[in-house]
Phi, psi and omega in degrees: 000118179280322178248016171057032172231148168292167183302310174306317181294319183291317172302324179286326180292318172304317180294325176290325173297311182298334177291321177295317179305311180297314175313316186278325184257348191236158173254028171293156174285168178290328171305306177304321181292309183305318178290325182296332189263009178081021171259124177272340191241122183292323178299317170299314175301326177295314185288318186286328177290310179305307186298323186283314191250353177075015187206142188278160187301318182297321176299322181295309186290332171293327181294318189285326177286340179273329186282000000 
């Protein structure tokens, strides 16, 4: 393993990184961003985002808009 992640974990990480980019650059809703990044379950998207970044997608979006 070069990156010490399973293929599924790597793909999920890349999708979540893309989600942060969309949260920063667009005014799409969190649901729209989740679907655009390949997540079909909004609850799972929130869970995975929180697990990866330690903050919910909505809190992340609020922090970006306040900066």
